[in-house]
């Protein structure tokens, strides 16, 4: 197909909101990794073989389960494609939920796109971060899985740098001590 024959898409329904289940079931789909889904302008080919030109509002990330609406009224279901990630979990023998929370805190301080789950975290591959996490006694495994990082505070849109921007200031005081003395060492090694 030539660029002129591409079907234009300029609307995204988060989670398919408001779409009848029957329409969603009959929709074609497109499988996209996070690098593509965080862009507001990209091209793709759906499961019906149609070339799509996606033009969404700047900063709008597309999530697995969202539905794209084309200019002809047709709908395309978005699926998060498996991609290379680091699957991070607490040590099965000595770890705790606190260890996972601590790892998420350190990754957040580095503004890394991160998927948060009750029993694991996922980030894009980075050997420096993998080494840091292993030194924190986390189990880090390379995997090929869908990746849905958090969208940021206040439900903001994710920009191409992975950050959430909404124009909000963050002004509130903390009336509690920050050094709570929760340090501990683990005498074991994770490969």
PDB file of C-alpha atoms in Angstrom:
ATOM      1  CA  UNK A   1       0.000   0.000   0.000  1.00  0.00           C
ATOM      2  CA  UNK A   2       1.197   3.490  -0.709  1.00  0.00           C
ATOM      3  CA  UNK A   3       1.252   6.235   1.884  1.00  0.00           C
ATOM      4  CA  UNK A   4      -1.835   7.762   0.211  1.00  0.00           C
ATOM      5  CA  UNK A   5      -3.836   4.565   0.754  1.00  0.00           C
ATOM      6  CA  UNK A   6      -3.089   4.480   4.477  1.00  0.00           C
ATOM      7  CA  UNK A   7      -6.112   4.619   6.734  1.00  0.00           C
ATOM      8  CA  UNK A   8      -5.829   7.558   9.132  1.00  0.00           C
ATOM      9  CA  UNK A   9      -6.468   7.112  12.840  1.00  0.00           C
ATOM     10  CA  UNK A  10      -6.753  10.129  15.139  1.00  0.00           C
ATOM     11  CA  UNK A  11      -8.822   8.848  18.041  1.00  0.00           C
ATOM     12  CA  UNK A  12      -8.074   6.378  20.833  1.00  0.00           C
ATOM     13  CA  UNK A  13     -10.664   4.989  23.250  1.00  0.00           C
ATOM     14  CA  UNK A  14      -8.799   4.075  26.473  1.00  0.00           C
ATOM     15  CA  UNK A  15      -9.658   0.482  27.329  1.00  0.00           C
ATOM     16  CA  UNK A  16     -12.273   0.506  24.546  1.00  0.00           C
ATOM     17  CA  UNK A  17     -14.458   2.692  26.776  1.00  0.00           C
ATOM     18  CA  UNK A  18     -18.007   3.012  25.437  1.00  0.00           C
ATOM     19  CA  UNK A  19     -17.514   0.419  22.705  1.00  0.00           C
ATOM     20  CA  UNK A  20     -20.064  -2.403  22.492  1.00  0.00           C
ATOM     21  CA  UNK A  21     -18.495  -5.820  23.255  1.00  0.00           C
ATOM     22  CA  UNK A  22     -19.741  -7.166  19.897  1.00  0.00           C
ATOM     23  CA  UNK A  23     -17.854  -4.436  17.991  1.00  0.00           C
ATOM     24  CA  UNK A  24     -14.739  -5.047  20.046  1.00  0.00           C
ATOM     25  CA  UNK A  25     -14.941  -8.791  19.335  1.00  0.00           C
ATOM     26  CA  UNK A  26     -15.179  -8.227  15.547  1.00  0.00           C
ATOM     27  CA  UNK A  27     -12.435  -5.585  15.451  1.00  0.00           C
ATOM     28  CA  UNK A  28      -9.138  -6.189  13.756  1.00  0.00           C
ATOM     29  CA  UNK A  29      -6.119  -5.847  16.037  1.00  0.00           C
ATOM     30  CA  UNK A  30      -2.627  -4.476  15.974  1.00  0.00           C
ATOM     31  CA  UNK A  31       0.214  -5.729  18.172  1.00  0.00           C
ATOM     32  CA  UNK A  32       2.627  -2.968  19.227  1.00  0.00           C
ATOM     33  CA  UNK A  33       5.568  -2.825  21.629  1.00  0.00           C
ATOM     34  CA  UNK A  34       6.003  -0.033  24.191  1.00  0.00           C
ATOM     35  CA  UNK A  35       8.503   1.912  22.073  1.00  0.00           C
ATOM     36  CA  UNK A  36       5.798   2.378  19.417  1.00  0.00           C
ATOM     37  CA  UNK A  37       2.820   2.769  21.789  1.00  0.00           C
ATOM     38  CA  UNK A  38       4.393   5.721  23.592  1.00  0.00           C
ATOM     39  CA  UNK A  39       4.593   7.738  20.368  1.00  0.00           C
ATOM     40  CA  UNK A  40       1.735   9.914  19.161  1.00  0.00           C
ATOM     41  CA  UNK A  41       2.625   9.517  15.471  1.00  0.00           C
ATOM     42  CA  UNK A  42       3.401   6.111  13.970  1.00  0.00           C
ATOM     43  CA  UNK A  43       2.349   3.676  11.270  1.00  0.00           C
ATOM     44  CA  UNK A  44       1.269   0.076  11.693  1.00  0.00           C
ATOM     45  CA  UNK A  45      -0.471  -2.744   9.856  1.00  0.00           C
ATOM     46  CA  UNK A  46      -3.544  -4.324  11.453  1.00  0.00           C
ATOM     47  CA  UNK A  47      -4.537  -8.003  11.419  1.00  0.00           C
ATOM     48  CA  UNK A  48      -6.648  -7.376   8.289  1.00  0.00           C
ATOM     49  CA  UNK A  49      -3.571  -6.155   6.406  1.00  0.00           C
ATOM     50  CA  UNK A  50      -4.644  -2.495   6.375  1.00  0.00           C
ATOM     51  CA  UNK A  51      -1.888   0.122   6.620  1.00  0.00           C
ATOM     52  CA  UNK A  52      -2.652   2.588   9.413  1.00  0.00           C
ATOM     53  CA  UNK A  53      -1.301   6.099   9.906  1.00  0.00           C
ATOM     54  CA  UNK A  54      -1.822   6.989  13.569  1.00  0.00           C
ATOM     55  CA  UNK A  55      -1.954  10.692  14.526  1.00  0.00           C
ATOM     56  CA  UNK A  56      -2.919  11.055  18.198  1.00  0.00           C
ATOM     57  CA  UNK A  57      -2.749  14.118  20.462  1.00  0.00           C
ATOM     58  CA  UNK A  58       0.837  14.834  21.461  1.00  0.00           C
ATOM     59  CA  UNK A  59       1.919  12.900  24.563  1.00  0.00           C
ATOM     60  CA  UNK A  60      -0.899  10.326  24.445  1.00  0.00           C
ATOM     61  CA  UNK A  61       0.409   6.799  24.994  1.00  0.00           C
ATOM     62  CA  UNK A  62      -1.557   3.845  23.639  1.00  0.00           C
ATOM     63  CA  UNK A  63      -2.104   0.914  26.026  1.00  0.00           C
ATOM     64  CA  UNK A  64      -2.911  -2.723  25.432  1.00  0.00           C
ATOM     65  CA  UNK A  65      -6.714  -2.955  25.415  1.00  0.00           C
ATOM     66  CA  UNK A  66      -7.194   0.519  23.938  1.00  0.00           C
ATOM     67  CA  UNK A  67      -9.212   0.838  20.744  1.00  0.00           C
ATOM     68  CA  UNK A  68      -8.132   3.015  17.830  1.00  0.00           C
ATOM     69  CA  UNK A  69     -10.902   4.598  15.749  1.00  0.00           C
ATOM     70  CA  UNK A  70     -10.099   5.118  12.053  1.00  0.00           C
ATOM     71  CA  UNK A  71     -11.444   7.891   9.832  1.00  0.00           C
ATOM     72  CA  UNK A  72     -13.818   5.412   8.139  1.00  0.00           C
ATOM     73  CA  UNK A  73     -15.363   4.484  11.520  1.00  0.00           C
ATOM     74  CA  UNK A  74     -13.671   1.111  11.783  1.00  0.00           C
ATOM     75  CA  UNK A  75     -12.040   0.126  15.058  1.00  0.00           C
ATOM     76  CA  UNK A  76      -8.720  -1.556  15.784  1.00  0.00           C
ATOM     77  CA  UNK A  77      -7.951  -3.233  19.115  1.00  0.00           C
ATOM     78  CA  UNK A  78      -4.443  -2.583  20.447  1.00  0.00           C
ATOM     79  CA  UNK A  79      -2.513  -5.479  21.962  1.00  0.00           C
ATOM     80  CA  UNK A  80       0.740  -5.018  23.871  1.00  0.00           C
ATOM     81  CA  UNK A  81       3.338  -7.011  21.943  1.00  0.00           C
ATOM     82  CA  UNK A  82       5.830  -9.168  23.827  1.00  0.00           C
ATOM     83  CA  UNK A  83       9.216  -7.450  23.987  1.00  0.00           C
ATOM     84  CA  UNK A  84      12.507  -7.825  25.833  1.00  0.00           C
ATOM     85  CA  UNK A  85      12.128  -6.812  29.485  1.00  0.00           C
ATOM     86  CA  UNK A  86      13.769  -7.406  32.823  1.00  0.00           C
ATOM     87  CA  UNK A  87      11.402  -9.280  35.173  1.00  0.00           C
ATOM     88  CA  UNK A  88      12.292  -8.274  38.739  1.00  0.00           C
ATOM     89  CA  UNK A  89      11.125 -10.093  41.857  1.00  0.00           C
ATOM     90  CA  UNK A  90      12.150 -10.409  45.485  1.00  0.00           C
ATOM     91  CA  UNK A  91      14.447 -13.282  46.402  1.00  0.00           C
ATOM     92  CA  UNK A  92      12.254 -16.365  46.853  1.00  0.00           C
ATOM     93  CA  UNK A  93      14.283 -17.536  49.874  1.00  0.00           C
ATOM     94  CA  UNK A  94      15.049 -14.318  51.741  1.00  0.00           C
ATOM     95  CA  UNK A  95      13.013 -11.572  50.078  1.00  0.00           C
ATOM     96  CA  UNK A  96       9.891  -9.681  51.041  1.00  0.00           C
ATOM     97  CA  UNK A  97       7.337  -7.283  49.575  1.00  0.00           C
ATOM     98  CA  UNK A  98       9.386  -4.486  51.140  1.00  0.00           C
ATOM     99  CA  UNK A  99      12.366  -5.436  48.940  1.00  0.00           C
ATOM    100  CA  UNK A 100      10.182  -5.075  45.846  1.00  0.00           C
ATOM    101  CA  UNK A 101       8.908  -1.700  47.059  1.00  0.00           C
ATOM    102  CA  UNK A 102      12.480  -0.561  47.711  1.00  0.00           C
ATOM    103  CA  UNK A 103      13.531  -1.610  44.191  1.00  0.00           C
ATOM    104  CA  UNK A 104      10.573   0.309  42.694  1.00  0.00           C
ATOM    105  CA  UNK A 105      11.619   3.381  44.701  1.00  0.00           C
ATOM    106  CA  UNK A 106      15.192   3.267  43.367  1.00  0.00           C
ATOM    107  CA  UNK A 107      14.013   2.750  39.784  1.00  0.00           C
ATOM    108  CA  UNK A 108      11.533   5.612  40.157  1.00  0.00           C
ATOM    109  CA  UNK A 109      14.329   7.901  41.325  1.00  0.00           C
ATOM    110  CA  UNK A 110      16.009   7.190  37.994  1.00  0.00           C
ATOM    111  CA  UNK A 111      12.800   8.035  36.044  1.00  0.00           C
ATOM    112  CA  UNK A 112      12.759   4.608  34.431  1.00  0.00           C
ATOM    113  CA  UNK A 113       9.492   3.483  32.801  1.00  0.00           C
ATOM    114  CA  UNK A 114       8.354   0.659  35.089  1.00  0.00           C
ATOM    115  CA  UNK A 115       5.470  -1.780  35.191  1.00  0.00           C
ATOM    116  CA  UNK A 116       4.295  -2.410  38.745  1.00  0.00           C
ATOM    117  CA  UNK A 117       2.684  -5.716  39.689  1.00  0.00           C
ATOM    118  CA  UNK A 118       1.944  -7.089  43.186  1.00  0.00           C
ATOM    119  CA  UNK A 119       4.694  -9.718  42.934  1.00  0.00           C
ATOM    120  CA  UNK A 120       7.111  -8.301  40.354  1.00  0.00           C
ATOM    121  CA  UNK A 121       8.317  -5.281  38.406  1.00  0.00           C
ATOM    122  CA  UNK A 122       9.233  -4.978  34.732  1.00  0.00           C
ATOM    123  CA  UNK A 123      11.592  -2.527  33.056  1.00  0.00           C
ATOM    124  CA  UNK A 124      13.248  -2.329  29.669  1.00  0.00           C
ATOM    125  CA  UNK A 125      16.655  -4.069  29.518  1.00  0.00           C
ATOM    126  CA  UNK A 126      19.507  -2.129  31.116  1.00  0.00           C
ATOM    127  CA  UNK A 127      22.586  -3.977  32.389  1.00  0.00           C
ATOM    128  CA  UNK A 128      23.553  -1.195  34.839  1.00  0.00           C
ATOM    129  CA  UNK A 129      20.104  -1.250  36.465  1.00  0.00           C
ATOM    130  CA  UNK A 130      20.109  -5.064  36.445  1.00  0.00           C
ATOM    131  CA  UNK A 131      23.411  -5.049  38.369  1.00  0.00           C
ATOM    132  CA  UNK A 132      22.054  -2.475  40.842  1.00  0.00           C
ATOM    133  CA  UNK A 133      18.923  -4.592  41.437  1.00  0.00           C
ATOM    134  CA  UNK A 134      20.949  -7.767  41.913  1.00  0.00           C
ATOM    135  CA  UNK A 135      23.110  -5.947  44.470  1.00  0.00           C
ATOM    136  CA  UNK A 136      19.836  -5.216  46.313  1.00  0.00           C
ATOM    137  CA  UNK A 137      19.209  -8.999  46.422  1.00  0.00           C
ATOM    138  CA  UNK A 138      16.506  -8.912  43.747  1.00  0.00           C
ATOM    139  CA  UNK A 139      16.038 -11.715  41.242  1.00  0.00           C
ATOM    140  CA  UNK A 140      16.404 -10.244  37.736  1.00  0.00           C
ATOM    141  CA  UNK A 141      15.513 -12.367  34.714  1.00  0.00           C
ATOM    142  CA  UNK A 142      15.474 -11.387  31.048  1.00  0.00           C
ATOM    143  CA  UNK A 143      12.118 -12.233  29.490  1.00  0.00           C
ATOM    144  CA  UNK A 144       9.997 -11.601  26.404  1.00  0.00           C
ATOM    145  CA  UNK A 145       6.656 -10.249  27.699  1.00  0.00           C
ATOM    146  CA  UNK A 146       4.166  -7.424  27.107  1.00  0.00           C
ATOM    147  CA  UNK A 147       5.244  -4.204  28.854  1.00  0.00           C
ATOM    148  CA  UNK A 148       2.739  -1.706  30.327  1.00  0.00           C
ATOM    149  CA  UNK A 149       4.639   0.887  32.389  1.00  0.00           C
ATOM    150  CA  UNK A 150       2.860   3.227  34.788  1.00  0.00           C
ATOM    151  CA  UNK A 151       1.425   6.394  33.249  1.00  0.00           C
ATOM    152  CA  UNK A 152       2.583   8.750  35.995  1.00  0.00           C
ATOM    153  CA  UNK A 153       1.002  10.729  38.795  1.00  0.00           C
ATOM    154  CA  UNK A 154      -2.361  12.427  38.329  1.00  0.00           C
ATOM    155  CA  UNK A 155      -3.215  10.138  35.377  1.00  0.00           C
ATOM    156  CA  UNK A 156      -0.992  12.224  33.106  1.00  0.00           C
ATOM    157  CA  UNK A 157      -0.052  11.365  29.578  1.00  0.00           C
ATOM    158  CA  UNK A 158       3.318   9.782  28.967  1.00  0.00           C
ATOM    159  CA  UNK A 159       5.648  11.660  26.650  1.00  0.00           C
ATOM    160  CA  UNK A 160       8.299  10.148  24.416  1.00  0.00           C
ATOM    161  CA  UNK A 161      10.846  10.432  27.230  1.00  0.00           C
ATOM    162  CA  UNK A 162       8.666   8.188  29.428  1.00  0.00           C
ATOM    163  CA  UNK A 163       7.761  11.023  31.812  1.00  0.00           C
ATOM    164  CA  UNK A 164       4.326  12.217  32.788  1.00  0.00           C
ATOM    165  CA  UNK A 165       3.695  15.925  32.275  1.00  0.00           C
ATOM    166  CA  UNK A 166       0.556  17.700  33.391  1.00  0.00           C
ATOM    167  CA  UNK A 167       1.714  21.163  34.399  1.00  0.00           C
ATOM    168  CA  UNK A 168       1.067  20.463  38.088  1.00  0.00           C
ATOM    169  CA  UNK A 169       3.353  21.629  40.830  1.00  0.00           C
ATOM    170  CA  UNK A 170       4.141  19.239  43.642  1.00  0.00           C
ATOM    171  CA  UNK A 171       3.799  21.410  46.706  1.00  0.00           C
ATOM    172  CA  UNK A 172       2.935  19.803  50.003  1.00  0.00           C
ATOM    173  CA  UNK A 173       4.818  19.401  53.234  1.00  0.00           C
ATOM    174  CA  UNK A 174       5.918  16.228  54.928  1.00  0.00           C
ATOM    175  CA  UNK A 175       5.592  16.374  58.711  1.00  0.00           C
ATOM    176  CA  UNK A 176       7.347  13.117  59.447  1.00  0.00           C
ATOM    177  CA  UNK A 177      10.959  11.950  59.663  1.00  0.00           C
ATOM    178  CA  UNK A 178      12.492  10.504  56.519  1.00  0.00           C
ATOM    179  CA  UNK A 179      15.180   8.349  58.154  1.00  0.00           C
ATOM    180  CA  UNK A 180      13.194   5.522  59.658  1.00  0.00           C
ATOM    181  CA  UNK A 181      16.264   3.343  60.222  1.00  0.00           C
ATOM    182  CA  UNK A 182      15.183   0.418  58.014  1.00  0.00           C
ATOM    183  CA  UNK A 183      18.489  -0.905  56.827  1.00  0.00           C
ATOM    184  CA  UNK A 184      19.489  -4.547  56.681  1.00  0.00           C
ATOM    185  CA  UNK A 185      22.014  -6.763  54.965  1.00  0.00           C
ATOM    186  CA  UNK A 186      21.493 -10.167  53.393  1.00  0.00           C
ATOM    187  CA  UNK A 187      24.386 -12.656  53.526  1.00  0.00           C
ATOM    188  CA  UNK A 188      23.565 -14.331  50.211  1.00  0.00           C
ATOM    189  CA  UNK A 189      24.359 -13.850  46.524  1.00  0.00           C
ATOM    190  CA  UNK A 190      22.076 -13.731  43.462  1.00  0.00           C
ATOM    191  CA  UNK A 191      23.626 -14.646  40.133  1.00  0.00           C
TER     192      UNK A 191
END
